[in-house]
Amino acid sequence: MVAVRVMFPLECREVWSAIKRQLSSDRWLPVVLVVVFGAALLVAVLLSGLAARSVLSTSLLFLVGGALVGDGFLGWIHITPDSDVVAVTADLALFAVLFTDGMHVSFPSLRGAWRSPARALVLGMPLAFVGVALAAHFLVGLDWVTSFLVGAVLSPTDPVFASAIVGRKEVPARLRQLLNVESGINDGLALPVVLVLISAAGPSAQTATASLDAILLELVAGLALGAVLPLAVHWMTRVPVLGAEPKLQPLLPLSVGVILYAACHLTHANPYLAAFCAGAVLASVSPEGRRAFEPLGGAFAELAKFVALLVFGALLTPSLFAGLPWRGYVAVALTILLVRPASLLLSLVGTRFDRRERLTAAWFGPKGFASVVYGLLVLQSGVPHGKEAFTLVAVCIAFSIVAHSSTDAPIARAFRLEALVGIPDDAVAGTHEKGPAAGRGASSEAEAVKENDNART
């Protein structure tokens, strides 16, 4: 009897080790990912009401969940930055988010309120780019080309992780529109710079020149596909014998997105510029299609975001954080707490935003899927110091998600907000949901522009 009691813990550990080895094998990776994602999604939905009223964030839940099942802790999922699953999920998530973001920034809506987003993009984004590069060079010790590459990767912002701000109708429309337009466009603006700097950091100037031509061709092809395909589909819907019945109408923009994604990868056109351009063109030529697609598109983008967060969280191992020197953490803190706020505050000097609106816009510059994808491009390109650059980028993204997705609801309450966009006040308590799908679905661009005009007058 004594021998059984002594051996039992050892046998349990052996069985657990065998199960752990099986779960971490490549064969079981898809199954484990699906199970973990389902469990995390259930927990996130059950806690979404609490998250909408507190510092708890559903995005943070998926990030932490991925970290727990990764190599750093339980070891159920073995993922490295060069794994195909990382590149595919981040690529799909960014494409979905940019496509839905584009549908919320139609060209007609920009005619009446383009000055503030333009200032943030033309002045604020370059200032952030230079500020991050200076921190990377003088604090982390990266060479100038790699430092500016890190600055280009971390300059785009993503309000997906600040959804309580852009998702509340009581927040001034001009502030919501500023954050949405800035984040939707700056991803595409940063990409050419990232690709050019990757080429410049490569082995030879001749390769860089050849790559620059290829980059320009990819960007032009992406914009062309993003404009032509939606227009062609819209023309087809105007043929008398063609047309979608109401229950299938939301699938029309989805089909455009699926075809566009495949076409971009087959032709090597840039999928991110194509996605945003296609969404904006669809919203402009077919407002009814945009309204029909909003619930489905918001839900799909939200799911893609959660999957990418789970996979990205699995990369956040203790060894990754230990690989960044203490000066790197100082650079991360400066990027989040000083560089972004100062650059946007300077770009908004002379605008009609009041002090509280400026501070809110300056704080919410989270790093999201664009930075993840661009960081992976840097790592997989094989440039010198690419691993050090990716480590700095990954740690900055992780801290940015924690800081911004956990402070959006408290700061939103400073605007005396009690209801999410599109949800009646008497239903808020039971239907809180934190995310762009909940916030963007019911506020039309026409309403946003009208609120913006009223605020200016």
Coordinates of C-alpha atoms in Angstrom, one line a residue:
M1 CA 0.0 0.0 0.0
V2 CA 2.8 2.4 0.8
A3 CA 4.5 1.7 -2.5
V4 CA 1.3 2.5 -4.4
R5 CA 1.0 5.8 -2.6
V6 CA 4.7 6.7 -3.4
M7 CA 4.4 5.7 -7.0
F8 CA 1.1 7.3 -7.8
P9 CA 2.3 11.0 -8.1
L10 CA 5.2 9.8 -10.2
E11 CA 2.8 7.9 -12.5
C12 CA 0.6 11.0 -12.7
R13 CA 3.5 13.1 -13.7
E14 CA 4.5 10.6 -16.4
V15 CA 1.0 10.4 -17.8
W16 CA 0.8 14.2 -17.8
S17 CA 4.1 14.5 -19.5
A18 CA 3.0 12.0 -22.2
I19 CA -0.3 14.0 -22.7
K20 CA 1.7 17.2 -22.9
R21 CA 4.0 15.8 -25.5
Q22 CA 1.0 14.7 -27.6
L23 CA -0.7 18.0 -27.3
S24 CA 2.4 19.9 -28.3
S25 CA 3.0 17.9 -31.4
D26 CA 2.3 19.4 -34.8
R27 CA -0.3 16.8 -35.5
W28 CA -2.6 18.0 -32.6
L29 CA -1.8 21.7 -33.0
P30 CA -5.0 22.6 -35.0
V31 CA -7.2 20.7 -32.6
V32 CA -5.6 22.2 -29.5
L33 CA -5.9 25.7 -31.1
V34 CA -9.6 25.2 -31.8
V35 CA -10.3 23.9 -28.3
V36 CA -8.4 26.7 -26.6
F37 CA -10.0 29.3 -28.8
G38 CA -13.5 27.9 -28.0
A39 CA -12.8 28.0 -24.3
A40 CA -11.3 31.5 -24.4
L41 CA -14.2 32.7 -26.5
L42 CA -16.7 31.3 -24.0
V43 CA -14.9 33.0 -21.1
A44 CA -14.7 36.3 -23.0
V45 CA -18.4 36.3 -23.8
L46 CA -19.3 35.5 -20.2
L47 CA -17.1 38.3 -18.9
S48 CA -17.9 40.8 -21.7
G49 CA -20.5 42.6 -19.5
L50 CA -17.9 43.1 -16.7
A51 CA -15.3 44.1 -19.2
A52 CA -17.4 46.8 -20.7
R53 CA -17.7 48.4 -17.2
S54 CA -14.1 47.9 -15.9
V55 CA -10.4 47.7 -16.8
L56 CA -10.9 44.1 -17.8
S57 CA -10.5 43.6 -21.5
T58 CA -11.7 40.8 -23.8
S59 CA -8.6 41.4 -26.0
L60 CA -6.4 41.0 -23.0
L61 CA -8.1 37.7 -22.1
F62 CA -7.1 36.2 -25.5
L63 CA -3.6 37.5 -25.2
V64 CA -3.2 36.0 -21.7
G65 CA -4.9 32.8 -22.8
G66 CA -2.4 32.4 -25.7
A67 CA 0.5 33.1 -23.3
L68 CA -0.7 30.5 -20.8
V69 CA -1.0 27.6 -23.4
G70 CA 2.3 28.6 -25.1
D71 CA 5.8 27.3 -24.5
G72 CA 6.3 29.8 -21.7
F73 CA 3.8 28.1 -19.4
L74 CA 1.7 25.0 -20.1
G75 CA 3.4 24.2 -23.4
W76 CA 0.2 22.9 -25.1
I77 CA 0.9 25.0 -28.2
H78 CA 4.4 25.1 -29.7
I79 CA 4.6 28.2 -32.0
T80 CA 7.6 30.1 -33.1
P81 CA 7.6 33.5 -34.9
D82 CA 8.4 31.8 -38.2
S83 CA 5.5 29.3 -38.0
D84 CA 3.1 29.4 -40.8
V85 CA 0.1 29.6 -38.4
V86 CA 1.4 32.9 -37.1
A87 CA 1.8 34.5 -40.5
V88 CA -1.5 33.3 -41.8
T89 CA -3.6 34.3 -38.8
A90 CA -2.0 37.7 -38.5
D91 CA -2.4 38.2 -42.3
L92 CA -6.1 37.2 -42.3
A93 CA -6.8 39.3 -39.2
L94 CA -5.2 42.5 -40.6
F95 CA -7.0 42.0 -44.0
A96 CA -10.4 41.5 -42.3
V97 CA -9.9 44.5 -40.0
L98 CA -8.8 46.8 -42.8
F99 CA -11.6 45.7 -45.0
T100 CA -14.3 46.4 -42.4
D101 CA -12.5 49.7 -41.4
G102 CA -12.5 50.8 -45.0
M103 CA -16.3 50.3 -45.1
H104 CA -16.6 52.7 -42.2
V105 CA -14.6 55.4 -43.9
S106 CA -16.4 56.1 -47.1
F107 CA -15.2 58.9 -49.4
P108 CA -18.4 61.0 -49.1
S109 CA -18.0 61.1 -45.3
L110 CA -14.5 62.4 -45.5
R111 CA -15.4 65.5 -47.5
G112 CA -16.7 67.3 -44.4
A113 CA -14.2 66.1 -41.8
W114 CA -10.8 65.4 -43.3
R115 CA -8.6 68.1 -41.8
S116 CA -7.9 66.6 -38.4
P117 CA -7.2 63.0 -39.7
A118 CA -5.0 64.5 -42.3
R119 CA -3.0 66.4 -39.7
A120 CA -2.6 63.3 -37.6
L121 CA -1.4 61.3 -40.7
V122 CA 0.8 64.0 -42.3
L123 CA 2.3 65.5 -39.1
G124 CA 1.6 63.1 -36.2
M125 CA 2.6 59.9 -37.8
P126 CA 6.0 61.0 -39.1
L127 CA 6.8 62.5 -35.7
A128 CA 6.0 59.2 -34.0
F129 CA 8.0 57.4 -36.7
V130 CA 11.1 59.5 -35.9
G131 CA 10.6 59.4 -32.1
V132 CA 10.5 55.6 -32.0
A133 CA 13.5 55.4 -34.3
L134 CA 15.5 57.7 -32.0
A135 CA 14.6 55.6 -28.9
A136 CA 15.5 52.3 -30.7
H137 CA 18.9 53.7 -31.8
F138 CA 20.1 55.5 -28.7
L139 CA 18.5 53.1 -26.1
V140 CA 18.6 49.7 -27.7
G141 CA 21.7 50.3 -29.8
L142 CA 20.2 49.3 -33.2
D143 CA 21.8 50.8 -36.4
W144 CA 19.9 53.7 -38.0
V145 CA 18.3 51.7 -40.8
T146 CA 16.9 49.0 -38.4
S147 CA 15.9 51.8 -35.9
F148 CA 13.9 53.6 -38.6
L149 CA 12.4 50.2 -39.6
V150 CA 11.2 49.7 -36.0
G151 CA 9.8 53.2 -36.1
A152 CA 7.9 52.4 -39.3
V153 CA 6.5 49.1 -37.8
L154 CA 5.3 50.8 -34.6
S155 CA 3.9 54.0 -36.1
P156 CA 0.5 52.6 -37.2
T157 CA -2.3 52.6 -34.6
D158 CA -5.2 50.4 -34.1
P159 CA -8.4 51.5 -32.2
V160 CA -9.6 47.9 -32.1
F161 CA -8.0 47.8 -28.7
A162 CA -9.7 51.0 -27.7
S163 CA -13.2 50.1 -28.7
A164 CA -14.9 51.7 -25.8
I165 CA -13.9 55.1 -27.2
V166 CA -14.7 54.6 -30.9
G167 CA -17.7 52.5 -30.1
R168 CA -19.7 54.9 -28.0
K169 CA -22.0 57.4 -29.7
E170 CA -21.8 59.9 -26.8
V171 CA -18.1 60.4 -27.6
P172 CA -17.8 63.4 -29.9
A173 CA -18.2 62.2 -33.5
R174 CA -15.1 64.1 -34.6
L175 CA -13.0 62.3 -32.0
R176 CA -14.3 58.9 -33.1
Q177 CA -13.8 59.7 -36.7
L178 CA -10.3 61.0 -36.1
L179 CA -9.2 57.7 -34.5
N180 CA -11.0 55.5 -37.0
V181 CA -9.7 57.3 -40.1
E182 CA -6.2 57.6 -38.8
S183 CA -5.9 53.9 -37.9
G184 CA -7.5 52.8 -41.1
I185 CA -5.2 54.8 -43.4
N186 CA -1.9 54.7 -41.5
D187 CA -1.5 51.0 -41.9
G188 CA -1.3 51.4 -45.7
L189 CA 0.9 54.4 -45.4
A190 CA 3.4 52.6 -43.2
L191 CA 3.7 49.5 -45.3
P192 CA 5.7 51.0 -48.2
V193 CA 8.1 52.5 -45.8
V194 CA 8.5 49.2 -44.0
L195 CA 9.2 47.3 -47.3
V196 CA 11.6 49.9 -48.5
L197 CA 13.6 49.9 -45.3
I198 CA 13.7 46.1 -45.3
S199 CA 15.2 46.3 -48.7
A200 CA 17.7 49.0 -47.6
A201 CA 18.7 46.8 -44.6
G202 CA 19.3 43.9 -47.0
P203 CA 22.6 42.5 -48.3
S204 CA 23.2 44.8 -51.3
A205 CA 22.0 48.1 -52.8
Q206 CA 21.3 46.3 -56.1
T207 CA 18.9 44.0 -54.4
A208 CA 17.3 47.0 -52.7
T209 CA 16.8 48.8 -56.0
A210 CA 15.2 45.7 -57.6
S211 CA 13.0 45.2 -54.5
L212 CA 11.9 48.9 -54.6
D213 CA 10.5 48.4 -58.1
A214 CA 8.7 45.2 -57.0
I215 CA 7.3 47.0 -53.9
L216 CA 5.9 49.9 -56.1
L217 CA 4.3 47.4 -58.4
E218 CA 2.7 45.5 -55.5
L219 CA 1.3 48.7 -54.0
V220 CA -0.1 49.9 -57.3
A221 CA -1.6 46.5 -58.1
G222 CA -3.2 46.4 -54.6
L223 CA -4.8 49.7 -55.1
A224 CA -6.0 48.8 -58.6
L225 CA -7.6 45.5 -57.5
G226 CA -9.1 47.2 -54.4
A227 CA -10.8 49.7 -56.7
V228 CA -11.7 47.7 -59.7
L229 CA -13.2 44.5 -58.1
P230 CA -15.8 46.3 -56.0
L231 CA -16.8 48.5 -58.9
A232 CA -17.2 45.5 -61.2
V233 CA -19.3 43.6 -58.6
H234 CA -21.5 46.7 -58.1
W235 CA -22.0 47.0 -61.8
M236 CA -23.1 43.4 -61.9
T237 CA -25.7 44.1 -59.3
R238 CA -27.3 46.7 -61.5
V239 CA -28.0 44.2 -64.3
P240 CA -31.8 43.7 -64.3
V241 CA -31.7 39.9 -64.0
L242 CA -29.1 39.9 -61.2
G243 CA -29.4 40.9 -57.6
A244 CA -29.2 39.5 -54.1
E245 CA -32.3 38.7 -51.9
P246 CA -32.3 40.4 -48.5
K247 CA -31.1 37.5 -46.4
L248 CA -28.1 36.9 -48.7
Q249 CA -27.2 40.5 -49.3
P250 CA -24.6 40.6 -46.4
L251 CA -22.7 37.9 -48.3
L252 CA -22.1 40.1 -51.3
P253 CA -19.3 42.2 -49.7
L254 CA -18.0 39.1 -48.1
S255 CA -17.6 37.4 -51.5
V256 CA -15.7 40.5 -52.7
G257 CA -13.3 40.3 -49.7
V258 CA -12.7 36.5 -50.3
I259 CA -12.0 37.0 -54.0
L260 CA -9.8 40.0 -53.3
Y261 CA -7.7 38.2 -50.7
A262 CA -7.1 35.3 -53.1
A263 CA -6.4 37.5 -56.1
C264 CA -3.9 39.6 -54.1
H265 CA -1.9 36.5 -53.0
L266 CA -2.0 35.0 -56.5
T267 CA -0.8 38.2 -58.2
H268 CA 1.5 39.3 -55.4
A269 CA -0.5 42.6 -55.1
N270 CA -0.5 44.2 -51.7
P271 CA -3.5 42.8 -49.9
Y272 CA -3.7 45.4 -47.1
L273 CA -4.0 48.4 -49.3
A274 CA -6.4 46.5 -51.5
A275 CA -8.6 45.6 -48.5
F276 CA -8.9 49.1 -47.2
C277 CA -9.5 50.5 -50.7
A278 CA -12.1 47.9 -51.5
G279 CA -14.0 48.6 -48.3
A280 CA -14.0 52.3 -48.9
V281 CA -15.1 51.9 -52.5
L282 CA -17.9 49.5 -51.5
A283 CA -19.2 51.9 -48.8
S284 CA -19.2 54.8 -51.3
V285 CA -21.0 53.1 -54.2
S286 CA -23.3 50.9 -52.2
P287 CA -24.4 52.4 -48.8
E288 CA -27.2 49.8 -48.5
G289 CA -24.6 47.0 -49.0
R290 CA -22.5 48.5 -46.3
R291 CA -25.4 48.6 -43.8
A292 CA -26.3 45.0 -44.6
F293 CA -22.7 43.8 -44.1
E294 CA -22.0 45.6 -40.9
P295 CA -23.2 42.9 -38.4
L296 CA -21.5 40.1 -40.3
G297 CA -18.4 42.0 -41.1
G298 CA -18.0 43.2 -37.5
A299 CA -18.4 39.7 -36.1
F300 CA -16.0 38.2 -38.6
A301 CA -13.4 40.9 -37.9
E302 CA -13.8 40.4 -34.2
L303 CA -13.3 36.6 -34.5
A304 CA -10.2 37.1 -36.7
K305 CA -8.8 39.6 -34.1
F306 CA -9.3 37.1 -31.2
V307 CA -7.6 34.2 -33.1
A308 CA -4.7 36.4 -34.0
L309 CA -4.4 37.6 -30.4
L310 CA -4.4 34.0 -29.1
V311 CA -1.7 33.0 -31.5
F312 CA 0.4 36.1 -30.8
G313 CA 0.0 35.5 -27.1
A314 CA 1.6 32.1 -27.5
L315 CA 4.7 33.8 -28.8
L316 CA 5.0 35.9 -25.6
T317 CA 7.3 33.5 -23.6
P318 CA 9.5 34.5 -20.7
S319 CA 12.5 34.0 -22.9
L320 CA 11.2 36.6 -25.3
F321 CA 10.8 39.2 -22.5
A322 CA 14.2 38.2 -21.1
G323 CA 15.8 38.8 -24.5
L324 CA 15.0 42.5 -24.3
P325 CA 17.6 44.6 -22.3
W326 CA 16.3 47.0 -19.7
R327 CA 17.1 49.9 -22.1
G328 CA 14.6 48.3 -24.5
Y329 CA 11.9 48.5 -21.8
V330 CA 12.7 52.2 -21.4
A331 CA 12.2 52.5 -25.2
V332 CA 8.9 50.7 -25.0
A333 CA 7.7 53.0 -22.2
L334 CA 8.7 56.1 -24.1
T335 CA 7.0 54.8 -27.2
I336 CA 3.7 54.3 -25.4
L337 CA 3.7 57.1 -22.9
L338 CA 5.6 59.9 -24.6
V339 CA 6.2 59.5 -28.4
R340 CA 2.7 58.8 -29.5
P341 CA 1.0 61.3 -27.2
A342 CA 3.4 64.1 -27.9
S343 CA 3.3 63.6 -31.7
L344 CA -0.5 63.7 -31.9
L345 CA -0.8 66.6 -29.5
L346 CA 1.5 68.6 -31.7
S347 CA -0.4 67.7 -34.8
L348 CA -3.7 68.8 -33.2
V349 CA -2.5 72.3 -32.2
G350 CA -4.9 74.8 -33.6
T351 CA -7.8 72.4 -34.1
R352 CA -11.2 72.7 -32.5
F353 CA -10.7 69.7 -30.2
D354 CA -11.0 70.6 -26.5
R355 CA -8.3 69.6 -24.0
R356 CA -10.0 66.3 -22.9
E357 CA -10.6 65.2 -26.5
R358 CA -6.9 66.0 -27.4
L359 CA -5.6 64.0 -24.5
T360 CA -7.9 61.1 -25.3
A361 CA -6.8 61.0 -28.9
A362 CA -3.2 61.3 -28.0
W363 CA -3.3 58.4 -25.5
F364 CA -5.1 56.0 -27.7
G365 CA -2.4 55.1 -30.2
P366 CA -2.3 51.3 -29.6
K367 CA -0.2 49.0 -31.7
G368 CA -2.2 46.3 -33.3
F369 CA -2.3 43.8 -36.1
A370 CA -0.5 45.9 -38.6
S371 CA 2.5 46.1 -36.3
V372 CA 2.4 42.4 -35.7
V373 CA 2.4 41.6 -39.4
Y374 CA 5.1 44.1 -40.2
G375 CA 7.2 42.8 -37.3
L376 CA 6.9 39.3 -38.7
L377 CA 7.9 40.6 -42.1
V378 CA 11.1 42.1 -40.5
L379 CA 11.9 38.8 -38.7
Q380 CA 11.3 36.6 -41.8
S381 CA 13.2 38.9 -44.1
G382 CA 16.5 37.8 -42.6
V383 CA 17.8 41.4 -42.3
P384 CA 20.7 42.0 -39.8
H385 CA 19.4 42.6 -36.3
G386 CA 15.9 41.4 -37.4
K387 CA 15.5 39.2 -34.3
E388 CA 16.3 42.1 -31.9
A389 CA 14.0 44.4 -33.8
F390 CA 11.1 41.8 -33.6
T391 CA 11.7 41.4 -29.9
L392 CA 11.4 45.1 -29.3
V393 CA 8.3 45.3 -31.5
A394 CA 6.6 42.3 -29.9
V395 CA 7.1 43.5 -26.3
C396 CA 5.9 47.0 -27.3
I397 CA 2.7 45.5 -28.9
A398 CA 2.1 43.4 -25.8
F399 CA 2.4 46.3 -23.4
S400 CA 0.3 48.5 -25.7
I401 CA -2.5 46.0 -25.8
V402 CA -2.5 45.7 -22.0
A403 CA -2.3 49.5 -21.5
H404 CA -4.9 50.7 -24.1
S405 CA -7.5 47.9 -24.0
S406 CA -7.6 48.2 -20.2
T407 CA -8.1 51.9 -20.0
D408 CA -10.6 52.5 -22.7
A409 CA -13.7 51.9 -20.6
P410 CA -12.5 54.0 -17.6
I411 CA -11.6 56.9 -19.9
A412 CA -14.9 56.5 -21.7
R413 CA -16.7 57.0 -18.4
A414 CA -15.0 60.4 -18.1
F415 CA -17.2 61.4 -21.0
R416 CA -20.2 60.3 -18.8
L417 CA -21.0 57.4 -21.1
E418 CA -23.4 54.7 -20.1
A419 CA -24.4 53.1 -23.4
L420 CA -22.7 51.4 -26.3
V421 CA -23.5 52.5 -29.8
G422 CA -26.8 51.2 -31.1
I423 CA -27.9 49.8 -27.7
P424 CA -30.8 51.6 -25.9
D425 CA -30.0 52.9 -22.4
D426 CA -32.4 50.6 -20.7
A427 CA -30.7 47.5 -22.3
V428 CA -27.1 48.4 -21.7
A429 CA -26.8 46.6 -18.4
G430 CA -27.5 43.2 -20.0
T431 CA -26.0 43.6 -23.4
H432 CA -22.6 45.2 -22.9
E433 CA -20.1 43.9 -25.4
K434 CA -16.7 45.4 -25.9
G435 CA -15.5 45.4 -29.5
P436 CA -15.7 47.1 -32.8
A437 CA -18.6 44.9 -33.8
A438 CA -20.7 46.3 -31.0
G439 CA -19.7 49.9 -31.4
R440 CA -19.5 50.5 -35.1
G441 CA -22.6 48.6 -36.2
A442 CA -25.3 51.1 -35.6
S443 CA -23.8 54.5 -36.1
S444 CA -24.0 55.5 -39.7
E445 CA -21.4 57.8 -41.3
A446 CA -24.0 60.3 -42.1
E447 CA -24.9 60.6 -38.4
A448 CA -21.2 60.9 -37.5
V449 CA -20.7 63.7 -40.0
K450 CA -23.8 65.5 -38.8
E451 CA -22.7 65.3 -35.2
N452 CA -19.3 66.5 -36.3
D453 CA -20.7 69.5 -38.1
N454 CA -22.9 70.3 -35.1
A455 CA -19.9 70.1 -32.8
R456 CA -17.9 72.5 -34.9
T457 CA -20.7 75.0 -35.1

